[in-house]
mmCIF file of C-alpha atoms and ligand atoms in Angstrom:
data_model
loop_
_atom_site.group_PDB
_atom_site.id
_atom_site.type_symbol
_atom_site.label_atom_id
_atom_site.label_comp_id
_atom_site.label_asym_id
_atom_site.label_seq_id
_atom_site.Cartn_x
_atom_site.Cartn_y
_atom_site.Cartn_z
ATOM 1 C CA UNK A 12 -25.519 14.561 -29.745
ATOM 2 C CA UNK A 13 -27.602 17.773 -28.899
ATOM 3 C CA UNK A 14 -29.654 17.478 -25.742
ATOM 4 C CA UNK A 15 -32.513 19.519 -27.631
ATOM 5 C CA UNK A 16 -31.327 22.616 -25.324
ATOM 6 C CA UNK A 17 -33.987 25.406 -24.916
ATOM 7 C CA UNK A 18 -32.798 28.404 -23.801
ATOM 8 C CA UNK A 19 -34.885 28.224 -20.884
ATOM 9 C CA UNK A 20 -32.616 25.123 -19.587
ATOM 10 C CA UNK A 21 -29.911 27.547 -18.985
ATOM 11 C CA UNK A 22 -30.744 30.511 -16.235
ATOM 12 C CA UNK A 23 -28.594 30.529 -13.395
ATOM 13 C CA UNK A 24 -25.672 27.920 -14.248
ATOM 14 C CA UNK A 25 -22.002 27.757 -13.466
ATOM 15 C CA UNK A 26 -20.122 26.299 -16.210
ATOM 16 C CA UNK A 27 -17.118 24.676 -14.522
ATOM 17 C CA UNK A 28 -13.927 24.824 -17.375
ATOM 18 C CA UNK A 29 -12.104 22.236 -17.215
ATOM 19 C CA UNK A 30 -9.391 24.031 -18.146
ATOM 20 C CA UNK A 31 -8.238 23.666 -14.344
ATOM 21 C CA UNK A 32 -8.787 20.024 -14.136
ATOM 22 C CA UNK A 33 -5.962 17.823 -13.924
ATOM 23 C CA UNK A 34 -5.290 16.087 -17.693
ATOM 24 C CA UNK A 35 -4.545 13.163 -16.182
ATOM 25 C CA UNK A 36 -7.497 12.783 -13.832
ATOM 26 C CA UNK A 37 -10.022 14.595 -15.805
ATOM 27 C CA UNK A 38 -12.621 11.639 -15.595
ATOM 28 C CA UNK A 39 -11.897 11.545 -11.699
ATOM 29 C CA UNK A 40 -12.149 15.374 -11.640
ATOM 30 C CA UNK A 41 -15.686 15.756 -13.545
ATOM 31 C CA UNK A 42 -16.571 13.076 -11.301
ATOM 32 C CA UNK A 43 -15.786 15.521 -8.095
ATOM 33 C CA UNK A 44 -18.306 18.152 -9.422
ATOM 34 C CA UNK A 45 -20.910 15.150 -8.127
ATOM 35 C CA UNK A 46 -23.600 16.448 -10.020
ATOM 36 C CA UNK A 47 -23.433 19.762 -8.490
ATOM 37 C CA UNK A 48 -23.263 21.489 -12.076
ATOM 38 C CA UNK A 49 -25.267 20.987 -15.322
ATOM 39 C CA UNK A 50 -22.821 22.091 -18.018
ATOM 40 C CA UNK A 51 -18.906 22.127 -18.737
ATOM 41 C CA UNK A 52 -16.893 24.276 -19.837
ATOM 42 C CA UNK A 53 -14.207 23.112 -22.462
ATOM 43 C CA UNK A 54 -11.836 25.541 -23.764
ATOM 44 C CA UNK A 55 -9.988 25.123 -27.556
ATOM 45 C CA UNK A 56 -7.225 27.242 -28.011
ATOM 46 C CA UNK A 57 -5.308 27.053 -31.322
ATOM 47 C CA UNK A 58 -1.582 28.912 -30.293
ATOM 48 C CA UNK A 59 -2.331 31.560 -32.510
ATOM 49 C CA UNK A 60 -5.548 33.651 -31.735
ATOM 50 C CA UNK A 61 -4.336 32.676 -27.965
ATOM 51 C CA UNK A 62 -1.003 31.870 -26.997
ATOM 52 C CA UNK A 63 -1.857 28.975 -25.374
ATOM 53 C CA UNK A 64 -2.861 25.303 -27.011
ATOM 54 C CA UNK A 65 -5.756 23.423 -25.989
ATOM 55 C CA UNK A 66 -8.601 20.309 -26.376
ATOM 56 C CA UNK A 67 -9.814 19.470 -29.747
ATOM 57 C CA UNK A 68 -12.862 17.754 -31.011
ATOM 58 C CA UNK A 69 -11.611 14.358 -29.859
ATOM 59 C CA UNK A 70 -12.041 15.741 -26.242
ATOM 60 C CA UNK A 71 -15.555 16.671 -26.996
ATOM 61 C CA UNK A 72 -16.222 13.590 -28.282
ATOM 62 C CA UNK A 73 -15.167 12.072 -25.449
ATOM 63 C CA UNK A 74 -16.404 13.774 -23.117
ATOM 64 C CA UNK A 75 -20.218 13.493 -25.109
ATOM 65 C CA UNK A 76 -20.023 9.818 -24.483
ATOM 66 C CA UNK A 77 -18.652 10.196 -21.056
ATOM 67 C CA UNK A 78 -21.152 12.463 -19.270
ATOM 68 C CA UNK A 79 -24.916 13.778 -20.279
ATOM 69 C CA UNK A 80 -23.676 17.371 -18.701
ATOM 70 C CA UNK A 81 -24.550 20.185 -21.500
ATOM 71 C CA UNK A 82 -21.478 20.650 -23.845
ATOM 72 C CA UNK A 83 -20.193 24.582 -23.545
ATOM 73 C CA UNK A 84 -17.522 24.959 -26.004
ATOM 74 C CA UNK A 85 -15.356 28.353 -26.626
ATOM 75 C CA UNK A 86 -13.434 28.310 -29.601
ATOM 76 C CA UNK A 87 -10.889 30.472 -28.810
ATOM 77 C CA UNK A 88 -8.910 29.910 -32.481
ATOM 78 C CA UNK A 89 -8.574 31.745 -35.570
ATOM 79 C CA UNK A 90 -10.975 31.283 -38.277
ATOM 80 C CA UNK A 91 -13.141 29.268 -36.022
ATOM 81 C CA UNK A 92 -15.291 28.974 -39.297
ATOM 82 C CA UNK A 93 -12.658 25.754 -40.444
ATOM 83 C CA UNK A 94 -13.115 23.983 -37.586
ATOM 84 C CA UNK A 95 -17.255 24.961 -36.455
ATOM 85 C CA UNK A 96 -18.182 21.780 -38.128
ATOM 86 C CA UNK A 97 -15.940 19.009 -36.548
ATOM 87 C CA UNK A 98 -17.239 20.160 -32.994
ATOM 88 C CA UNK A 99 -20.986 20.410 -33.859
ATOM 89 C CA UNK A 100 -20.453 16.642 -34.874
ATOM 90 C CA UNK A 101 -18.053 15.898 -31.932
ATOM 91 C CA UNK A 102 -21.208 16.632 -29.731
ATOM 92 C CA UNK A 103 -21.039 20.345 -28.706
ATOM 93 C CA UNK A 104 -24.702 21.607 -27.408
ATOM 94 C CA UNK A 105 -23.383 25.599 -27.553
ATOM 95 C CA UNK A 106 -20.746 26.674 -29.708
ATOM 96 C CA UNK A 107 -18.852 29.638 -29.382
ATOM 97 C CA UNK A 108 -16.924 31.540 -31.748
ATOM 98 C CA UNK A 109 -14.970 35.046 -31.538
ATOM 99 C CA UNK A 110 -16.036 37.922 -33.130
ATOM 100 C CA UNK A 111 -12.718 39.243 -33.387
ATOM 101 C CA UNK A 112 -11.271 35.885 -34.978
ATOM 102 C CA UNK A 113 -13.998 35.150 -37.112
ATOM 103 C CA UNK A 114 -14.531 37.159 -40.946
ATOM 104 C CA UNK A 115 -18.225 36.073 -41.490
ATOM 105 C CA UNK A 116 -19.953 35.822 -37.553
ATOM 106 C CA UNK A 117 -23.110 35.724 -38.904
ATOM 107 C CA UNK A 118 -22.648 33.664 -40.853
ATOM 108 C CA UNK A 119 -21.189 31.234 -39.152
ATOM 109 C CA UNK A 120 -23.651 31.900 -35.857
ATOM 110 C CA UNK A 121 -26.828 30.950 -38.403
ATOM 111 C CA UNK A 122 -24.714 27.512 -39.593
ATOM 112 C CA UNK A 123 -24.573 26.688 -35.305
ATOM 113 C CA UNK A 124 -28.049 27.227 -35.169
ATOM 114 C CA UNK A 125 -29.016 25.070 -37.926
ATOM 115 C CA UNK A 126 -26.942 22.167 -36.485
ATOM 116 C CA UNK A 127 -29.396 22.128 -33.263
ATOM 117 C CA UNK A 128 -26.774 23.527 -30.966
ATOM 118 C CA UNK A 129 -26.731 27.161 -29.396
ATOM 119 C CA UNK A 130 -24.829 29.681 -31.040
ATOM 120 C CA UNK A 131 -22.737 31.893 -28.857
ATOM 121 C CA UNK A 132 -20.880 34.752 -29.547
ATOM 122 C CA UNK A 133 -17.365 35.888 -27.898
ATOM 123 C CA UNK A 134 -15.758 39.279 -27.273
ATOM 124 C CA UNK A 135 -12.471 39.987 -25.667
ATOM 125 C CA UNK A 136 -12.474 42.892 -22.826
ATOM 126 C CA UNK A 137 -11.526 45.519 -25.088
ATOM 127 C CA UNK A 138 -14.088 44.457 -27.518
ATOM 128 C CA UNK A 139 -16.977 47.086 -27.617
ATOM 129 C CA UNK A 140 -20.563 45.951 -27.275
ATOM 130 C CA UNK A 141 -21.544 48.051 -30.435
ATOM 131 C CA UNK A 142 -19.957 44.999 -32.301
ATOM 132 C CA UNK A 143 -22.865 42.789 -31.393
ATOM 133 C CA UNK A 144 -25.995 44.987 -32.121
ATOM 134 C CA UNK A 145 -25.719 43.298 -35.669
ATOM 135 C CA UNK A 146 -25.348 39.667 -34.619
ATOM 136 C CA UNK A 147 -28.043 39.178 -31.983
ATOM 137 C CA UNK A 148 -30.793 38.294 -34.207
ATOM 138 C CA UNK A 149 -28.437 34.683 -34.544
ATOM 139 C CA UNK A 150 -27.364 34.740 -31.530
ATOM 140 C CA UNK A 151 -28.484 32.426 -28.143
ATOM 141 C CA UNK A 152 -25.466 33.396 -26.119
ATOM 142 C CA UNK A 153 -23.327 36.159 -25.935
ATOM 143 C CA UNK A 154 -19.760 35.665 -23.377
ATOM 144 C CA UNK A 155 -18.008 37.980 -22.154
ATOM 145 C CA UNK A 156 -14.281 37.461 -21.684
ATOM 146 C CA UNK A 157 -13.698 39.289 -18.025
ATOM 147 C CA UNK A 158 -10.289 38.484 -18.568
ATOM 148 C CA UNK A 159 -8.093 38.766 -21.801
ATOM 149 C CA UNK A 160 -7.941 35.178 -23.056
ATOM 150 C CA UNK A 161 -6.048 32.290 -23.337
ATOM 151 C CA UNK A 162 -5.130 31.369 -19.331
ATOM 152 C CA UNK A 163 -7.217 30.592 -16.392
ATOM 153 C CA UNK A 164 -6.290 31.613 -13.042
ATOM 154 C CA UNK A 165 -5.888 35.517 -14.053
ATOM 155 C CA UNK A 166 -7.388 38.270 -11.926
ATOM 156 C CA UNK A 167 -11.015 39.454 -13.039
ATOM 157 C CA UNK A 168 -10.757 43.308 -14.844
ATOM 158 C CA UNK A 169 -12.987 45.681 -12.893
ATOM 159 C CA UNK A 170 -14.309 47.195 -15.651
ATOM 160 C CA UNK A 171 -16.320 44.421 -17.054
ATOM 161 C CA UNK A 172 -18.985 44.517 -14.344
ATOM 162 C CA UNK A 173 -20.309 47.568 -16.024
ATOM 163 C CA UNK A 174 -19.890 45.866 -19.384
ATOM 164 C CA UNK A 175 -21.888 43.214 -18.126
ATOM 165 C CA UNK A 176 -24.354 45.628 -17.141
ATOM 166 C CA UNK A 177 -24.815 47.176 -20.461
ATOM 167 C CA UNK A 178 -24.858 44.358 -22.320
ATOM 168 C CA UNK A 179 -27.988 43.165 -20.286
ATOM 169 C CA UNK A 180 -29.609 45.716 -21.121
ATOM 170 C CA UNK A 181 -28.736 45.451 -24.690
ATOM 171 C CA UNK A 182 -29.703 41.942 -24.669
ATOM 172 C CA UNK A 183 -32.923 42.738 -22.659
ATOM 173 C CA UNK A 184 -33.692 44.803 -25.786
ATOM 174 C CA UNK A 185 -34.145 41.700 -28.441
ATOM 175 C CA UNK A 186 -37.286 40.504 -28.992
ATOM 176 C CA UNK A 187 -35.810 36.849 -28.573
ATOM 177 C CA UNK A 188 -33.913 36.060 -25.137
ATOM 178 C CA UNK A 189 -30.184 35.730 -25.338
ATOM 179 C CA UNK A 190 -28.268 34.382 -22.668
ATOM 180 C CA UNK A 191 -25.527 36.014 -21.083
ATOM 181 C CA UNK A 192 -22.096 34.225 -19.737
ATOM 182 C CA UNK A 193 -18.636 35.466 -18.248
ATOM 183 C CA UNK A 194 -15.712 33.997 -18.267
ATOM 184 C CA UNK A 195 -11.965 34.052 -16.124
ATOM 185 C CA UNK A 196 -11.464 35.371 -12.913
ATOM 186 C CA UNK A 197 -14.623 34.619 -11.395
ATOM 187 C CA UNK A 198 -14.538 33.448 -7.446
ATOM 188 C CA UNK A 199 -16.923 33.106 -4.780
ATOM 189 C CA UNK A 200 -16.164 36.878 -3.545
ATOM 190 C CA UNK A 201 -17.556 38.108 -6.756
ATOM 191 C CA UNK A 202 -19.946 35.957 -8.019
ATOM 192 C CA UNK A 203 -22.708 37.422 -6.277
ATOM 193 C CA UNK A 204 -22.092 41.098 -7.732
ATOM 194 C CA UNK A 205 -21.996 39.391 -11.075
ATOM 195 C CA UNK A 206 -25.301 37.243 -10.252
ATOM 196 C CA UNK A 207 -26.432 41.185 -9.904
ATOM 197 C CA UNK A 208 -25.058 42.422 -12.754
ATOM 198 C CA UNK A 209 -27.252 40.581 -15.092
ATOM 199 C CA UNK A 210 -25.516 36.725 -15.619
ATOM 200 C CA UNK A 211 -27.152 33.674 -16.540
ATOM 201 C CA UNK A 212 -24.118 31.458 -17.148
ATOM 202 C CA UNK A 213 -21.029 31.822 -14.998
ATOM 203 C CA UNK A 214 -17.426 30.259 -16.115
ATOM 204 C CA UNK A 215 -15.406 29.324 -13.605
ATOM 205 C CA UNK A 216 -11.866 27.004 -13.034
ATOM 206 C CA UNK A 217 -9.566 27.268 -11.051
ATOM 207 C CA UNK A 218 -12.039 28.462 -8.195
ATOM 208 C CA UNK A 219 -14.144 25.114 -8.642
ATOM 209 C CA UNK A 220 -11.090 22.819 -9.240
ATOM 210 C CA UNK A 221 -8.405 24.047 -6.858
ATOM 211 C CA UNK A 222 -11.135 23.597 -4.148
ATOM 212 C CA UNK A 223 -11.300 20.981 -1.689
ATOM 213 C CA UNK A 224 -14.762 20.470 -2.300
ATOM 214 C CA UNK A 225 -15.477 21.465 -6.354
ATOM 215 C CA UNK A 226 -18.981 20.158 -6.078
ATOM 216 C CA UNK A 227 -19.260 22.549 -2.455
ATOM 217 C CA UNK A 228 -17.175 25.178 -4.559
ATOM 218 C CA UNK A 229 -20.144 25.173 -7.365
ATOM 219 C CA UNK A 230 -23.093 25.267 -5.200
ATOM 220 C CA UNK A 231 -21.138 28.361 -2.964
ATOM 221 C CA UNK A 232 -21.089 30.105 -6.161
ATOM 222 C CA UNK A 233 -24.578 29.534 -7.366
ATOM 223 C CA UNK A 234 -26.038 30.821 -3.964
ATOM 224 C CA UNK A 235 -23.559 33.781 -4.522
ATOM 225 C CA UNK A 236 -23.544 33.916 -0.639
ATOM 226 C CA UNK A 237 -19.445 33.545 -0.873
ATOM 227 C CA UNK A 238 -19.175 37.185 -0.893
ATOM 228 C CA UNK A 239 -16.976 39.865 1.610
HETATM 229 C C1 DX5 B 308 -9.582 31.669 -20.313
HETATM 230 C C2 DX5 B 308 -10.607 30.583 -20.486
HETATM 231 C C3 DX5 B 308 -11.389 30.318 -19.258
HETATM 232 C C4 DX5 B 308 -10.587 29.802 -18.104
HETATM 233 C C5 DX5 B 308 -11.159 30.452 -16.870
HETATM 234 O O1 DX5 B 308 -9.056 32.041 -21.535
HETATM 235 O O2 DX5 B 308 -11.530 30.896 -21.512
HETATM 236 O O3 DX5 B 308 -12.515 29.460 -19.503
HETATM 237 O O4 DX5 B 308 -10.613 28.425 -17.925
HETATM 238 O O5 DX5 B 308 -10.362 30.113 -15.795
HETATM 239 P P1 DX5 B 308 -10.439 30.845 -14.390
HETATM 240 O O6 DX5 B 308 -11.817 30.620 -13.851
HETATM 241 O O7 DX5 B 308 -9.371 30.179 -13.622
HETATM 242 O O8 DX5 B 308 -10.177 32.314 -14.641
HETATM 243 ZN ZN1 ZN B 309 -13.483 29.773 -21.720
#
């Protein structure tokens, strides 16, 4: 199940979300990342805190007996605190829940931990950072949503590069390191201002999987040399 993750396995990673894989090909597609990336990205979306539906534990399931890539899974659903259980057994290695979905974070960020997987934290873009000052001391990840959630293939908001900022700095601040991830509209012409900015973990679909080359794609935006 967990892959005994230490935060110090995670610095500098894209996180590919399969969200822009094809359904039907999404064996073959993983396969195309030829071992260019480390973790995956799955996405669960419940139709109600997002309008959109997606995955379930089955998926994860699968998927932890199909590959040995680290597990990244954003719970993008309502009361993720009903469902946190049934993907820390499915085989998730860093759960993340919403702040603004979820009534007890802390909570519910201390149960992750205890499970052996990575606790992550989620806030939307007009989320303020001042919600997390409270949470960090249970929190190994924080990700920021750089666009408003529930699609991929939207255009990255501007004004979450200097959120990014700020919240490395506020992480910087812990006495425990905390990783930091974004997530939706990230391409090769930005990734290397958001490198900058202060990410460890960058989310990325339909710039890795409408590629010609997603495994190319990946490695373009870990250099961060894909920039204007
Ligand atoms: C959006 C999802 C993202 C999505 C990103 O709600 O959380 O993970 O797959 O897709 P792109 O990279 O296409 O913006
Ligand atoms: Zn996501």
């Amino acid at each position: 199940m967990n892959k005994r993750l230490t935060i110090n396995d995670l610095r500098h990673i894209i996180a590919p979300s399969i969200l822009a894989a094809d359904p039907l090909r999404l064996a073959a597609d993983i396969e195309r990342l030829g071992g260019a990336a480390r973790c995956l990205h799955i996405d669960i979306m419940d139709s109600h805190y997002v309008p959109n539906m997606n995955g379930g534990p089955a998926l994860v399931k699968a998927l932890s007996q199909f590959t040995d890539m680290v597990l990244d899974v954003h719970l993008m659903v309502e009361r993720p605190e009903h469902v946190v259980d049934m993907y820390l057994e499915a085989g998730a290695d860093i759960l993340t829940i919403h702040q603004e979905a979820c009534r007890h974070p802390h909570r519910w960020l201390g149960r992750i931990r205890a499970a052996g997987a990575l606790a992550g934290i989620s806030l939307n873009p007009g989320t303020s950072l001042e919600v997390l000052r409270d949470l960090l001391p249970e929190t190994d990840l924080v990700l920021l949503m750089t666009v408003n959630p529930g699609y991929g293939g939207q255009k990255f908001i501007p004004a979450m590069f200097d959120k990014i900022k700020r919240c490395r700095e506020l992480l910087d601040q812990q006495d425990h390191r905390i990783l930091l991830e974004a997530d939706g509209g990230i391409t090769v012409e930005n990734s290397s201002m958001l490198w900058q900015a202060g990410l460890d973990v960058m989310v990325a679909g339909s710039s890795i999987f409408q590629a010609a080359d997603p495994a190319a794609q990946v490695r373009v935006l870990e250099s961060g040399n894909g920039g204007i």
